[in-house]
JSON list of C-alpha atoms in Angstrom, two decimals:
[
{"chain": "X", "resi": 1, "resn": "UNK", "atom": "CA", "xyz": [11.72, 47.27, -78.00]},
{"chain": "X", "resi": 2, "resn": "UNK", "atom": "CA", "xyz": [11.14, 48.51, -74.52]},
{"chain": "X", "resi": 3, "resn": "UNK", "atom": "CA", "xyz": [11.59, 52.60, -73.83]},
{"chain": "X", "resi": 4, "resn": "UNK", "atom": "CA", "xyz": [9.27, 55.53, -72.49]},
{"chain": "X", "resi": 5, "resn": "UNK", "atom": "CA", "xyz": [6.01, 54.97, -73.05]},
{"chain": "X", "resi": 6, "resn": "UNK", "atom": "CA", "xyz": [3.52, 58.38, -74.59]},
{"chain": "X", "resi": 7, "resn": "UNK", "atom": "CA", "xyz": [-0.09, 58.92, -74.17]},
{"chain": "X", "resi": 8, "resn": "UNK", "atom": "CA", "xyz": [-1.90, 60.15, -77.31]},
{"chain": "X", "resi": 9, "resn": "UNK", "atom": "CA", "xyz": [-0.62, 63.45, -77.08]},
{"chain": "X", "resi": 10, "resn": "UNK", "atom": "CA", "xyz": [2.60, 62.21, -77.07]},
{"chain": "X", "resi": 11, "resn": "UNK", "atom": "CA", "xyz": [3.40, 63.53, -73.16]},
{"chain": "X", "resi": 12, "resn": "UNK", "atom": "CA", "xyz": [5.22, 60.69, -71.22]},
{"chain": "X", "resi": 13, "resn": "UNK", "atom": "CA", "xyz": [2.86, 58.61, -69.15]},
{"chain": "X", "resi": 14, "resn": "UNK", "atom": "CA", "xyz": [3.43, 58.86, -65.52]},
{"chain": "X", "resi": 15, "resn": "UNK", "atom": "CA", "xyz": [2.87, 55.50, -63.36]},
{"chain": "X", "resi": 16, "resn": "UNK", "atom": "CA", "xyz": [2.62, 55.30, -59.89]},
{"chain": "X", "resi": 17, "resn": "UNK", "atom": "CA", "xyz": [5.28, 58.00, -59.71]},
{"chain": "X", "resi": 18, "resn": "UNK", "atom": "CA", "xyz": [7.77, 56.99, -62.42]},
{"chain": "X", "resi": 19, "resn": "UNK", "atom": "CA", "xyz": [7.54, 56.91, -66.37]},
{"chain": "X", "resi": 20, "resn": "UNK", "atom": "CA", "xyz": [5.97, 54.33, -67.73]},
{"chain": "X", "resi": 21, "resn": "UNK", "atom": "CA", "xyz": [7.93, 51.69, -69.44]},
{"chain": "X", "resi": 22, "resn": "UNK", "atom": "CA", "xyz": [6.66, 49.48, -72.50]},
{"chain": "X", "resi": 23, "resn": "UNK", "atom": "CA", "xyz": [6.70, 47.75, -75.76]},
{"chain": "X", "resi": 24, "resn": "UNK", "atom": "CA", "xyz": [6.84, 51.14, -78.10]},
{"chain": "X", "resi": 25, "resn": "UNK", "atom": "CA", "xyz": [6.99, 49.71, -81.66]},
{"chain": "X", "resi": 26, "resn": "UNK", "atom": "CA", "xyz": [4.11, 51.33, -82.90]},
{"chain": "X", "resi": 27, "resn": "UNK", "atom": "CA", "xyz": [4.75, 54.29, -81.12]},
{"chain": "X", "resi": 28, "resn": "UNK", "atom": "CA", "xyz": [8.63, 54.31, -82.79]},
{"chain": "X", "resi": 29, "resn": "UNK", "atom": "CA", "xyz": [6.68, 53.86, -86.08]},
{"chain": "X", "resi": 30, "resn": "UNK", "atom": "CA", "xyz": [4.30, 56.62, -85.47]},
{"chain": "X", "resi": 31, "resn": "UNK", "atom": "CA", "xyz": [7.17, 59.21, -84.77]},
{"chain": "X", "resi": 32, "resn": "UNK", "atom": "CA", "xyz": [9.28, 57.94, -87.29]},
{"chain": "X", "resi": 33, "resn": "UNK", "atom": "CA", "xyz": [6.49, 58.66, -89.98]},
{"chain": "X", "resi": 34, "resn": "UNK", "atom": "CA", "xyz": [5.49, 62.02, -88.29]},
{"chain": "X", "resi": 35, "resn": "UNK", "atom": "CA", "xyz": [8.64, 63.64, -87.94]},
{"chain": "X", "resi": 36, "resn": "UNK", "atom": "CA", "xyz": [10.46, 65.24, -90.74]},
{"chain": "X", "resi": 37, "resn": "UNK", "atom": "CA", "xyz": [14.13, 65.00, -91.48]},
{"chain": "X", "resi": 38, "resn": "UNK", "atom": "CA", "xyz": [16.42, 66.86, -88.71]},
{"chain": "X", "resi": 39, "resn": "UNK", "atom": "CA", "xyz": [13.91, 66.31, -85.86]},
{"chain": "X", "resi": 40, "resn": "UNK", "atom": "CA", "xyz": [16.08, 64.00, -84.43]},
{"chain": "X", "resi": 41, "resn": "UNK", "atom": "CA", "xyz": [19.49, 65.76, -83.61]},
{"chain": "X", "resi": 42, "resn": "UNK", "atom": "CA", "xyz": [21.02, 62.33, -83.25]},
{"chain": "X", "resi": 43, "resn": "UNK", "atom": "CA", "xyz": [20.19, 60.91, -86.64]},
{"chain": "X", "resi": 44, "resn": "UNK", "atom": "CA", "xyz": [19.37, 64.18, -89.04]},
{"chain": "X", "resi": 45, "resn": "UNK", "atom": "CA", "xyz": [18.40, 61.77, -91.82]},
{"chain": "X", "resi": 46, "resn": "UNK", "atom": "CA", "xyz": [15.70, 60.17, -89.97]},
{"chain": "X", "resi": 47, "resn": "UNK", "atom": "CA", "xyz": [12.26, 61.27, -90.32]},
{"chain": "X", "resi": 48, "resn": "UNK", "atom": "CA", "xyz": [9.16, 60.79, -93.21]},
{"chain": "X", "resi": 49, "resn": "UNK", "atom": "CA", "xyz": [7.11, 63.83, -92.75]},
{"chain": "X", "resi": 50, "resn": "UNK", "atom": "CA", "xyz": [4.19, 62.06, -94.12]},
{"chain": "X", "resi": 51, "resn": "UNK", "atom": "CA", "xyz": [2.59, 65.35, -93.49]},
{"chain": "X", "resi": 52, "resn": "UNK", "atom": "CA", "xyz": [4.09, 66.74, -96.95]},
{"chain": "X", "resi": 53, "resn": "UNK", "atom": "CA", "xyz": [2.89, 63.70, -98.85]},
{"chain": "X", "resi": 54, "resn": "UNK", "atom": "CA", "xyz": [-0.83, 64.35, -97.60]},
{"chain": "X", "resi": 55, "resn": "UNK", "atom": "CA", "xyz": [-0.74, 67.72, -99.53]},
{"chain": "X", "resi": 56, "resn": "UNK", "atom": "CA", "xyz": [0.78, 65.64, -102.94]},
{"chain": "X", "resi": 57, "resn": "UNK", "atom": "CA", "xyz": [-0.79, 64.18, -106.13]},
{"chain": "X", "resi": 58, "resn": "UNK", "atom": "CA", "xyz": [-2.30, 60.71, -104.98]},
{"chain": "X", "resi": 59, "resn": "UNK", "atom": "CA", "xyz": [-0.38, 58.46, -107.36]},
{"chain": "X", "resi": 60, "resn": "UNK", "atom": "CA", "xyz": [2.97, 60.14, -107.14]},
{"chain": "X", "resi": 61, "resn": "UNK", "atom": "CA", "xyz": [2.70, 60.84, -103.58]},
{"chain": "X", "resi": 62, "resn": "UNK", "atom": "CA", "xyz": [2.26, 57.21, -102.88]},
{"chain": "X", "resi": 63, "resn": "UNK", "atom": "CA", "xyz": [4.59, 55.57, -104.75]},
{"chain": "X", "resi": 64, "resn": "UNK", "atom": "CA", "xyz": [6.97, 58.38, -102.76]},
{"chain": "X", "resi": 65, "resn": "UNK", "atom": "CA", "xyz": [5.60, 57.40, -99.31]},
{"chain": "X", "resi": 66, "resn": "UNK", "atom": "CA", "xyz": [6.09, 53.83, -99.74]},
{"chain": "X", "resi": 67, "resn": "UNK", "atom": "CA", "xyz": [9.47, 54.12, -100.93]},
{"chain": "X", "resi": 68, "resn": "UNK", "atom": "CA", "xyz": [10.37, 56.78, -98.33]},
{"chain": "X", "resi": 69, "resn": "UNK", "atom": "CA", "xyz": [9.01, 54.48, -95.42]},
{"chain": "X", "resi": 70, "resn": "UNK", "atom": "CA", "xyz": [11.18, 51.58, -96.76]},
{"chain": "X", "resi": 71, "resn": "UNK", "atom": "CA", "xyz": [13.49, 53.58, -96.69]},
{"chain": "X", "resi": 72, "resn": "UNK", "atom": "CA", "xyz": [13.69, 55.28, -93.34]},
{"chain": "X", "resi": 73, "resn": "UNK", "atom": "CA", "xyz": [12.33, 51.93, -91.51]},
{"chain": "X", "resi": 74, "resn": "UNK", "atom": "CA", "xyz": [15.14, 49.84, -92.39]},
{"chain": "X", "resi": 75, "resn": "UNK", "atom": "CA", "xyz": [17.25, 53.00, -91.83]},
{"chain": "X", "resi": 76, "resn": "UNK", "atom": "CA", "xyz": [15.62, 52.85, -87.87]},
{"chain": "X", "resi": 77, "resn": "UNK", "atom": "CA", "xyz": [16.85, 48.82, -88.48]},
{"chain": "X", "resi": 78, "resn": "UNK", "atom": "CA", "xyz": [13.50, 47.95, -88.68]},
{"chain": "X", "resi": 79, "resn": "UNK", "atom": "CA", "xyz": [13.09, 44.69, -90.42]},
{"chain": "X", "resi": 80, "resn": "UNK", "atom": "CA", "xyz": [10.24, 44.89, -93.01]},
{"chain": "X", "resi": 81, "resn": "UNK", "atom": "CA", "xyz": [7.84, 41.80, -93.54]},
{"chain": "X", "resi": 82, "resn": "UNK", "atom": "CA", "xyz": [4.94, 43.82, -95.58]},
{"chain": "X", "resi": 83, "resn": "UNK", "atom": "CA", "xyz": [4.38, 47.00, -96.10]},
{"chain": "X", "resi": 84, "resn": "UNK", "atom": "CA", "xyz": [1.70, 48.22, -98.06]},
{"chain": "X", "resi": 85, "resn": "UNK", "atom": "CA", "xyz": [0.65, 51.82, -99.04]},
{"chain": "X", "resi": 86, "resn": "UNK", "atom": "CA", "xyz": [-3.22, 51.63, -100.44]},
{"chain": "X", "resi": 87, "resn": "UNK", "atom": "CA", "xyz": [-3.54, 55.10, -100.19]},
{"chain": "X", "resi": 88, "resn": "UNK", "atom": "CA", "xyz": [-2.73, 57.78, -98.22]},
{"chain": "X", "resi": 89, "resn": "UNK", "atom": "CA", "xyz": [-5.15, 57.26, -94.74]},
{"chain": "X", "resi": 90, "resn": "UNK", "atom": "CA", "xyz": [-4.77, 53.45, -94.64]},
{"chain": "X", "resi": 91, "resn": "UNK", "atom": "CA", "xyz": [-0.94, 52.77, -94.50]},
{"chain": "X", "resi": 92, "resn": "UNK", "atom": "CA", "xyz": [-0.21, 48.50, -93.22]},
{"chain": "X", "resi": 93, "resn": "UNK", "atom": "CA", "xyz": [3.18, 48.23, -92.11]},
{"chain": "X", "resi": 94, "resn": "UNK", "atom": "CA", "xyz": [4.52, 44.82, -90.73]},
{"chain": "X", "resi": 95, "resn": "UNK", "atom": "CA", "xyz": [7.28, 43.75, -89.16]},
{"chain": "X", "resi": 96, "resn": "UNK", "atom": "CA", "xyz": [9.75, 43.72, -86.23]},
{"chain": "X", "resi": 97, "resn": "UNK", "atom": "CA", "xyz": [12.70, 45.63, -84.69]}
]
């Protein structure tokens, strides 16, 4: 998927003038999973706030995350090859939009 690219801060990256545009998968991923429901006035459902599950029991909290970024991945239509929740710092998602 091609759209605005962001630096690490998340500002839009400025090239030669213009915003930069690029492949932003990852980046889609990474604000999907940071945001929390209602962040995106568009789509109100749409968000993980993986921040909450950081602050949960480990077992529970997993089980919840992985289930919660199924969930709101295919939601994005984001189609889902693997996606594998060891624990909470090392998340491996796979797949394609």
């Amino acid at each position: 998927m091609k759209d605005f690219k962001l630096d690490n801060n998340r500002d839009l990256v400025i090239k030669n003038g213009d915003f930069a545009i690029g492949d932003t998968d990852q980046q889609n991923i990474e604000l999907l999973l940071l945001s929390h429901k209602g962040s995106f006035k568009e789509h109100p459902i749409l968000g993980v706030g993986i921040t909450d599950y950081l602050k949960s029991p480990e077992i529970i909290s997993r089980l919840r995350l992985e289930n919660e970024i199924s969930n709101q991945l295919e939601y994005d239509n984001f189609f889902i090859k693997d996606l594998d929740v060891n624990d909470l710092e090392n998340i491996h998602i796979d797949g394609n939009y």
